[in-house]
Amino acid sequence: MEEVEVELLKLIENNANLEVEKIAKLMGKSIDETRELIDKLEKKKVILGYSTLIDWAKVLNEEEVTAMVDVKVTPARDVGFDKVAERIYRFPEVKAVYLMSGTYDLSVSVKGKTMMEIGHFISEKLSALDSVLSTTTHFVLKKYKHDGIILQDADEGDKRIVVSP
């Protein structure tokens, strides 16, 4: 990969909202060169998409429940864990799947409206797959930092009520 491509990727990784004109200026390239470079990287599937990080805890009635599920599986012959991971990541509830070292084989990030909804997904869909041997579910109680972005400022302070005898 060319140095200029890596430079571009580092810029948009930290802020996908940068306008092409600003990227071109930061890189010392023309706007057309920059657009062509972005198009090239999108076609090569180096740039897979652009996303926005939203703190849903600050939006009324929109908060979702997130669970991290450790999954132990039996790998398929000739394809290892890939086929199992593909079956799992195709479920719309699944937001991410990672092959892991350690006690469990896959780490699966799942989102739902309620804990019960996630529980139904795990018991009726995920655990029902032939290759899944066991699961352990961890519910996210609070997010402090995500993708390098701090979600709660330290100066917001402790909002708990002081209880004393």
PDB file of C-alpha atoms in Angstrom:
ATOM      1  CA  MET A   1       0.000   0.000   0.000  1.00  0.00           C
ATOM      2  CA  GLU A   2       1.284   3.427  -0.909  1.00  0.00           C
ATOM      3  CA  GLU A   3       2.230   5.960   1.764  1.00  0.00           C
ATOM      4  CA  VAL A   4      -0.357   8.450   0.495  1.00  0.00           C
ATOM      5  CA  GLU A   5      -3.100   5.833   0.880  1.00  0.00           C
ATOM      6  CA  VAL A   6      -2.105   5.126   4.469  1.00  0.00           C
ATOM      7  CA  GLU A   7      -2.054   8.876   5.195  1.00  0.00           C
ATOM      8  CA  LEU A   8      -5.596   9.232   3.829  1.00  0.00           C
ATOM      9  CA  LEU A   9      -6.840   6.237   5.823  1.00  0.00           C
ATOM     10  CA  LYS A  10      -5.424   7.632   9.068  1.00  0.00           C
ATOM     11  CA  LEU A  11      -7.170  10.954   8.452  1.00  0.00           C
ATOM     12  CA  ILE A  12     -10.616   9.498   7.812  1.00  0.00           C
ATOM     13  CA  GLU A  13     -10.302   6.808  10.479  1.00  0.00           C
ATOM     14  CA  ASN A  14     -10.268   9.537  13.128  1.00  0.00           C
ATOM     15  CA  ASN A  15     -12.967  11.655  11.450  1.00  0.00           C
ATOM     16  CA  ALA A  16     -15.031  10.146   8.638  1.00  0.00           C
ATOM     17  CA  ASN A  17     -16.902  13.449   8.443  1.00  0.00           C
ATOM     18  CA  LEU A  18     -13.949  15.305   6.899  1.00  0.00           C
ATOM     19  CA  GLU A  19     -14.856  16.923   3.601  1.00  0.00           C
ATOM     20  CA  VAL A  20     -12.835  15.962   0.536  1.00  0.00           C
ATOM     21  CA  GLU A  21     -11.598  19.562   0.216  1.00  0.00           C
ATOM     22  CA  LYS A  22     -10.210  19.506   3.758  1.00  0.00           C
ATOM     23  CA  ILE A  23      -8.565  16.088   3.229  1.00  0.00           C
ATOM     24  CA  ALA A  24      -6.979  17.329  -0.009  1.00  0.00           C
ATOM     25  CA  LYS A  25      -5.618  20.411   1.746  1.00  0.00           C
ATOM     26  CA  LEU A  26      -4.219  18.382   4.667  1.00  0.00           C
ATOM     27  CA  MET A  27      -2.528  15.974   2.254  1.00  0.00           C
ATOM     28  CA  GLY A  28      -1.298  18.619  -0.178  1.00  0.00           C
ATOM     29  CA  LYS A  29      -3.227  17.010  -3.061  1.00  0.00           C
ATOM     30  CA  SER A  30      -5.841  18.291  -5.488  1.00  0.00           C
ATOM     31  CA  ILE A  31      -9.520  17.631  -4.779  1.00  0.00           C
ATOM     32  CA  ASP A  32      -9.767  15.413  -7.883  1.00  0.00           C
ATOM     33  CA  GLU A  33      -6.707  13.357  -6.839  1.00  0.00           C
ATOM     34  CA  THR A  34      -8.186  12.926  -3.371  1.00  0.00           C
ATOM     35  CA  ARG A  35     -11.593  11.831  -4.711  1.00  0.00           C
ATOM     36  CA  GLU A  36      -9.903   9.325  -7.029  1.00  0.00           C
ATOM     37  CA  LEU A  37      -7.864   7.950  -4.149  1.00  0.00           C
ATOM     38  CA  ILE A  38     -10.963   7.538  -1.965  1.00  0.00           C
ATOM     39  CA  ASP A  39     -12.863   5.857  -4.835  1.00  0.00           C
ATOM     40  CA  LYS A  40      -9.926   3.495  -5.422  1.00  0.00           C
ATOM     41  CA  LEU A  41      -9.800   2.500  -1.748  1.00  0.00           C
ATOM     42  CA  GLU A  42     -13.570   1.977  -1.649  1.00  0.00           C
ATOM     43  CA  LYS A  43     -13.472  -0.228  -4.780  1.00  0.00           C
ATOM     44  CA  LYS A  44     -10.601  -2.281  -3.296  1.00  0.00           C
ATOM     45  CA  LYS A  45     -12.758  -2.673  -0.148  1.00  0.00           C
ATOM     46  CA  VAL A  46     -10.063  -1.109   2.016  1.00  0.00           C
ATOM     47  CA  ILE A  47     -12.617   1.524   3.044  1.00  0.00           C
ATOM     48  CA  LEU A  48     -15.634  -0.595   3.978  1.00  0.00           C
ATOM     49  CA  GLY A  49     -17.995   2.130   5.131  1.00  0.00           C
ATOM     50  CA  TYR A  50     -18.448   5.247   7.205  1.00  0.00           C
ATOM     51  CA  SER A  51     -20.160   5.358  10.580  1.00  0.00           C
ATOM     52  CA  THR A  52     -21.279   7.763  13.243  1.00  0.00           C
ATOM     53  CA  LEU A  53     -20.866   7.050  16.952  1.00  0.00           C
ATOM     54  CA  ILE A  54     -23.972   8.101  18.882  1.00  0.00           C
ATOM     55  CA  ASP A  55     -24.305   8.073  22.666  1.00  0.00           C
ATOM     56  CA  TRP A  56     -27.789   6.529  22.747  1.00  0.00           C
ATOM     57  CA  ALA A  57     -27.906   6.922  26.531  1.00  0.00           C
ATOM     58  CA  LYS A  58     -28.485  10.651  25.881  1.00  0.00           C
ATOM     59  CA  VAL A  59     -31.409  10.058  23.520  1.00  0.00           C
ATOM     60  CA  LEU A  60     -34.769   9.446  25.200  1.00  0.00           C
ATOM     61  CA  ASN A  61     -36.379   6.028  24.616  1.00  0.00           C
ATOM     62  CA  GLU A  62     -33.677   4.976  22.150  1.00  0.00           C
ATOM     63  CA  GLU A  63     -31.177   3.127  24.316  1.00  0.00           C
ATOM     64  CA  GLU A  64     -30.355  -0.433  23.292  1.00  0.00           C
ATOM     65  CA  VAL A  65     -28.989  -3.307  25.307  1.00  0.00           C
ATOM     66  CA  THR A  66     -25.611  -4.687  24.255  1.00  0.00           C
ATOM     67  CA  ALA A  67     -24.242  -8.090  25.183  1.00  0.00           C
ATOM     68  CA  MET A  68     -20.874  -9.693  24.565  1.00  0.00           C
ATOM     69  CA  VAL A  69     -21.311 -13.427  24.072  1.00  0.00           C
ATOM     70  CA  ASP A  70     -18.403 -15.853  24.395  1.00  0.00           C
ATOM     71  CA  VAL A  71     -19.092 -18.799  22.100  1.00  0.00           C
ATOM     72  CA  LYS A  72     -17.360 -22.189  22.108  1.00  0.00           C
ATOM     73  CA  VAL A  73     -17.809 -23.969  18.777  1.00  0.00           C
ATOM     74  CA  THR A  74     -16.770 -27.028  16.848  1.00  0.00           C
ATOM     75  CA  PRO A  75     -14.835 -25.815  13.794  1.00  0.00           C
ATOM     76  CA  ALA A  76     -15.899 -27.237  10.415  1.00  0.00           C
ATOM     77  CA  ARG A  77     -13.514 -29.459   8.489  1.00  0.00           C
ATOM     78  CA  ASP A  78     -11.450 -27.641   5.816  1.00  0.00           C
ATOM     79  CA  VAL A  79     -12.885 -24.192   6.696  1.00  0.00           C
ATOM     80  CA  GLY A  80     -12.146 -23.987  10.430  1.00  0.00           C
ATOM     81  CA  PHE A  81     -14.078 -21.293  12.252  1.00  0.00           C
ATOM     82  CA  ASP A  82     -14.905 -19.238   9.157  1.00  0.00           C
ATOM     83  CA  LYS A  83     -18.138 -21.040   8.216  1.00  0.00           C
ATOM     84  CA  VAL A  84     -19.462 -20.937  11.784  1.00  0.00           C
ATOM     85  CA  ALA A  85     -18.566 -17.251  12.124  1.00  0.00           C
ATOM     86  CA  GLU A  86     -20.325 -16.503   8.824  1.00  0.00           C
ATOM     87  CA  ARG A  87     -23.537 -18.204   9.981  1.00  0.00           C
ATOM     88  CA  ILE A  88     -23.431 -16.169  13.180  1.00  0.00           C
ATOM     89  CA  TYR A  89     -22.625 -12.758  11.652  1.00  0.00           C
ATOM     90  CA  ARG A  90     -25.534 -13.052   9.212  1.00  0.00           C
ATOM     91  CA  PHE A  91     -28.065 -12.636  12.048  1.00  0.00           C
ATOM     92  CA  PRO A  92     -29.284  -8.994  12.165  1.00  0.00           C
ATOM     93  CA  GLU A  93     -28.901  -8.901  15.970  1.00  0.00           C
ATOM     94  CA  VAL A  94     -25.165  -9.540  15.638  1.00  0.00           C
ATOM     95  CA  LYS A  95     -23.042  -6.392  15.331  1.00  0.00           C
ATOM     96  CA  ALA A  96     -19.548  -7.943  15.437  1.00  0.00           C
ATOM     97  CA  VAL A  97     -17.842 -11.352  15.536  1.00  0.00           C
ATOM     98  CA  TYR A  98     -14.206 -11.952  16.481  1.00  0.00           C
ATOM     99  CA  LEU A  99     -12.101 -15.122  16.508  1.00  0.00           C
ATOM    100  CA  MET A 100     -10.412 -15.193  19.903  1.00  0.00           C
ATOM    101  CA  SER A 101      -7.617 -17.005  21.679  1.00  0.00           C
ATOM    102  CA  GLY A 102      -8.332 -18.469  25.098  1.00  0.00           C
ATOM    103  CA  THR A 103     -11.203 -20.425  26.583  1.00  0.00           C
ATOM    104  CA  TYR A 104     -13.801 -19.437  23.986  1.00  0.00           C
ATOM    105  CA  ASP A 105     -13.481 -19.423  20.200  1.00  0.00           C
ATOM    106  CA  LEU A 106     -15.673 -16.501  19.154  1.00  0.00           C
ATOM    107  CA  SER A 107     -16.660 -13.231  20.787  1.00  0.00           C
ATOM    108  CA  VAL A 108     -20.010 -12.004  19.484  1.00  0.00           C
ATOM    109  CA  SER A 109     -21.422  -8.514  20.054  1.00  0.00           C
ATOM    110  CA  VAL A 110     -25.238  -8.541  20.084  1.00  0.00           C
ATOM    111  CA  LYS A 111     -27.707  -5.654  20.329  1.00  0.00           C
ATOM    112  CA  GLY A 112     -31.388  -5.721  21.207  1.00  0.00           C
ATOM    113  CA  LYS A 113     -34.106  -3.583  22.742  1.00  0.00           C
ATOM    114  CA  THR A 114     -34.215  -5.568  25.978  1.00  0.00           C
ATOM    115  CA  MET A 115     -32.230  -8.203  27.851  1.00  0.00           C
ATOM    116  CA  MET A 116     -35.106 -10.595  27.191  1.00  0.00           C
ATOM    117  CA  GLU A 117     -34.834 -10.016  23.432  1.00  0.00           C
ATOM    118  CA  ILE A 118     -31.119 -10.834  23.539  1.00  0.00           C
ATOM    119  CA  GLY A 119     -31.836 -13.871  25.714  1.00  0.00           C
ATOM    120  CA  HIS A 120     -34.323 -15.180  23.142  1.00  0.00           C
ATOM    121  CA  PHE A 121     -31.812 -14.647  20.340  1.00  0.00           C
ATOM    122  CA  ILE A 122     -29.131 -16.580  22.206  1.00  0.00           C
ATOM    123  CA  SER A 123     -31.378 -19.476  23.239  1.00  0.00           C
ATOM    124  CA  GLU A 124     -33.441 -19.800  20.045  1.00  0.00           C
ATOM    125  CA  LYS A 125     -30.956 -18.873  17.304  1.00  0.00           C
ATOM    126  CA  LEU A 126     -27.325 -18.817  18.452  1.00  0.00           C
ATOM    127  CA  SER A 127     -27.291 -21.812  20.803  1.00  0.00           C
ATOM    128  CA  ALA A 128     -29.450 -23.777  18.355  1.00  0.00           C
ATOM    129  CA  LEU A 129     -26.658 -23.867  15.739  1.00  0.00           C
ATOM    130  CA  ASP A 130     -25.188 -27.385  15.443  1.00  0.00           C
ATOM    131  CA  SER A 131     -21.592 -26.235  15.823  1.00  0.00           C
ATOM    132  CA  VAL A 132     -22.223 -24.138  18.972  1.00  0.00           C
ATOM    133  CA  LEU A 133     -21.150 -26.057  22.075  1.00  0.00           C
ATOM    134  CA  SER A 134     -21.701 -23.372  24.725  1.00  0.00           C
ATOM    135  CA  THR A 135     -22.219 -19.661  25.299  1.00  0.00           C
ATOM    136  CA  THR A 136     -21.511 -17.230  28.115  1.00  0.00           C
ATOM    137  CA  THR A 137     -23.295 -13.881  27.990  1.00  0.00           C
ATOM    138  CA  HIS A 138     -22.032 -10.617  29.476  1.00  0.00           C
ATOM    139  CA  PHE A 139     -24.410  -7.637  29.383  1.00  0.00           C
ATOM    140  CA  VAL A 140     -22.877  -4.181  28.974  1.00  0.00           C
ATOM    141  CA  LEU A 141     -24.047  -2.084  31.912  1.00  0.00           C
ATOM    142  CA  LYS A 142     -22.381   1.197  30.983  1.00  0.00           C
ATOM    143  CA  LYS A 143     -20.082   2.433  28.224  1.00  0.00           C
ATOM    144  CA  TYR A 144     -17.219   4.718  29.167  1.00  0.00           C
ATOM    145  CA  LYS A 145     -15.193   4.701  25.955  1.00  0.00           C
ATOM    146  CA  HIS A 146     -15.924   3.295  22.497  1.00  0.00           C
ATOM    147  CA  ASP A 147     -13.665   3.258  19.432  1.00  0.00           C
ATOM    148  CA  GLY A 148     -11.287   5.662  21.165  1.00  0.00           C
ATOM    149  CA  ILE A 149     -14.012   8.175  22.040  1.00  0.00           C
ATOM    150  CA  ILE A 150     -14.800   8.940  25.684  1.00  0.00           C
ATOM    151  CA  LEU A 151     -18.576   8.896  26.141  1.00  0.00           C
ATOM    152  CA  GLN A 152     -18.814  10.467  29.590  1.00  0.00           C
ATOM    153  CA  ASP A 153     -16.824  13.518  30.594  1.00  0.00           C
ATOM    154  CA  ALA A 154     -15.071  13.318  33.945  1.00  0.00           C
ATOM    155  CA  ASP A 155     -16.384  16.764  34.893  1.00  0.00           C
ATOM    156  CA  GLU A 156     -19.989  15.542  34.763  1.00  0.00           C
ATOM    157  CA  GLY A 157     -19.313  14.326  38.286  1.00  0.00           C
ATOM    158  CA  ASP A 158     -20.837  11.616  40.424  1.00  0.00           C
ATOM    159  CA  LYS A 159     -24.614  11.969  40.348  1.00  0.00           C
ATOM    160  CA  ARG A 160     -25.323   9.335  43.016  1.00  0.00           C
ATOM    161  CA  ILE A 161     -27.221  10.405  46.119  1.00  0.00           C
ATOM    162  CA  VAL A 162     -25.142  10.414  49.285  1.00  0.00           C
ATOM    163  CA  VAL A 163     -26.524   7.951  51.802  1.00  0.00           C
ATOM    164  CA  SER A 164     -25.462   8.246  55.421  1.00  0.00           C
ATOM    165  CA  PRO A 165     -26.778   6.739  58.714  1.00  0.00           C
TER     166      PRO A 165
END
